[in-house]
Amino acid sequence: ELSLEKLYREIEMPLVEVLAEMEFEGVNIDVDFLAELSAEMQERLDHFEAQIYDAAGEEFNINSTQQLAAILFDKIGMKPLRKTGKKTGYSTDQAVLEKLKDEHPLPKLILEYRHFQKLKSTYVDSLPALINEKTGRVHTSFNQTITATGRLSSSDPNLQNIPIRTEEGAQIRKAFIPRNSDYIFLAADYSQVELRIMAHISNDPTMIEAFKSGEDIHSRTASEVYGVPLDEVTPEMRRHAKTANFAVIYGVSAYGLAQQSDMTVNEASQFIETYFMRYPGIRQYVDQYIQMAKDNGYVTTLLGRRRYIPDINSRNRSVRQFAERTAINTPVQGTAADMIKIAMIRVFRRLENMKSRMILQVHDELVLDVYKSELDQVKEIVRTEMEGAIELKVPLKADMVAGNNWLECK
């Protein structure tokens, strides 16, 4: 009745076997490297601790939010931004500290301390404890039915959440290594997959043409919005355009875009207006999917996966706007999720009689433990199946890097 049988039989059910196999395979961890990293991080934490006490003018329990609030707001006299969830005191969460960090050294030091502490406790110290005694490997669990968009999630440990943007977070990936010296890691990820899906669904001629001709999509956007030739696009223009390209997929407002870039709200508003003039298909897509959610109470991916959006007609403006952003993003992110699942099923089937194995999936990326003599063959299989997962009006592109650990595959 809901037209979901094809999705169920051709994607979700065949994927069960693939995920079971990946969980069973597990991943090899360099315990000695993690022990070194843990010691280094402890040194950094001790150093931060001394700086924090110095900035606060006294020693206190850094992990006590109440003690921290007393120092920030009572002793130093910074302006509290909001109460805690239980309304028992003032909040010192990340968002609050981010806003206060330019006013005094302490908030920034606390942010850095928490970042290191979280990495150390969540990954560096806990990964070795999760190694299975029989296999000597870490076996995550992949969940098919957790996210609303259809993306896979990973738990115990969550290997999809290792922060890659900070140098310290990236170092943790170095601990993930091939099973032995006969193997090498291969990471393959989709290049700008959500923008390519957006080009397809929106049917926008300018964006389709940019992808077909192999142009850099962010430079093309900058050229369109700023009205300059491609060869005159500056790095700053490209940066703004890149932020805007992804922001539009997530239905971000002018205020949201200003927060993510160094534009003012007025500049961001003007940028978005010009963006939609240059890419009219995307403006149409945004309006169409918000309307679809209002009319039907749900939106669908290209393969028919549904996401119900009951808040789309809410009287509360911020609730309604969040629902609208969900309606814009779900068809794109959900289609990308469906697509990599198809690729995984096909890659898995083609590796059946080989020594190489698929071991991890992180959103748009697949990680394989490849028997060295099979590397060229596996690269070809992965490229074919990822780029051919579904047919779009624009070409799909998979980037691949091999390395002796996960970090080297960046």
Short mmCIF file of C-alpha atoms in Angstrom, two decimals, residues 137 177-188 347 351 354-359 366-380 382 400-404 409:
data_model
loop_
_atom_site.label_atom_id
_atom_site.label_comp_id
_atom_site.label_asym_id
_atom_site.label_seq_id
_atom_site.Cartn_x
_atom_site.Cartn_y
_atom_site.Cartn_z
CA ARG A 137 39.40 -7.09 16.51
CA ILE A 177 44.93 -0.75 10.44
CA PRO A 178 44.72 -3.68 7.96
CA ARG A 179 44.56 -7.23 9.36
CA ASN A 180 48.20 -8.00 8.51
CA SER A 181 51.06 -6.92 6.24
CA ASP A 182 49.51 -8.68 3.20
CA TYR A 183 46.60 -6.23 3.31
CA ILE A 184 46.08 -2.52 2.68
CA PHE A 185 43.15 -0.20 3.41
CA LEU A 186 41.09 1.28 0.60
CA ALA A 187 38.66 4.10 1.33
CA ALA A 188 36.19 5.16 -1.36
CA VAL A 347 30.41 -4.70 -3.99
CA LEU A 351 34.00 -9.78 -3.44
CA MET A 354 38.10 -12.85 -3.11
CA LYS A 355 40.22 -12.34 0.02
CA SER A 356 39.41 -8.61 0.26
CA ARG A 357 36.57 -7.53 2.55
CA MET A 358 34.41 -4.48 3.13
CA ILE A 359 34.72 -3.55 6.82
CA LEU A 366 33.27 2.71 2.27
CA VAL A 367 36.42 1.26 3.85
CA LEU A 368 37.80 -2.06 2.64
CA ASP A 369 40.56 -4.33 3.93
CA VAL A 370 42.15 -5.27 0.61
CA TYR A 371 44.50 -8.16 -0.13
CA LYS A 372 47.38 -6.31 -1.80
CA SER A 373 47.49 -8.33 -5.01
CA GLU A 374 43.72 -7.70 -5.47
CA LEU A 375 43.97 -3.90 -5.09
CA ASP A 376 43.54 -2.91 -8.76
CA GLN A 377 40.69 -5.35 -9.22
CA VAL A 378 38.93 -4.17 -6.03
CA LYS A 379 39.34 -0.51 -7.04
CA GLU A 380 37.64 -1.27 -10.34
CA VAL A 382 34.20 -0.39 -6.09
CA MET A 400 39.58 6.43 -3.77
CA VAL A 401 42.72 6.39 -1.65
CA ALA A 402 44.68 3.38 -0.39
CA GLY A 403 46.85 3.50 2.74
CA ASN A 404 48.42 1.57 5.61
CA CYS A 409 43.14 7.10 3.17
#
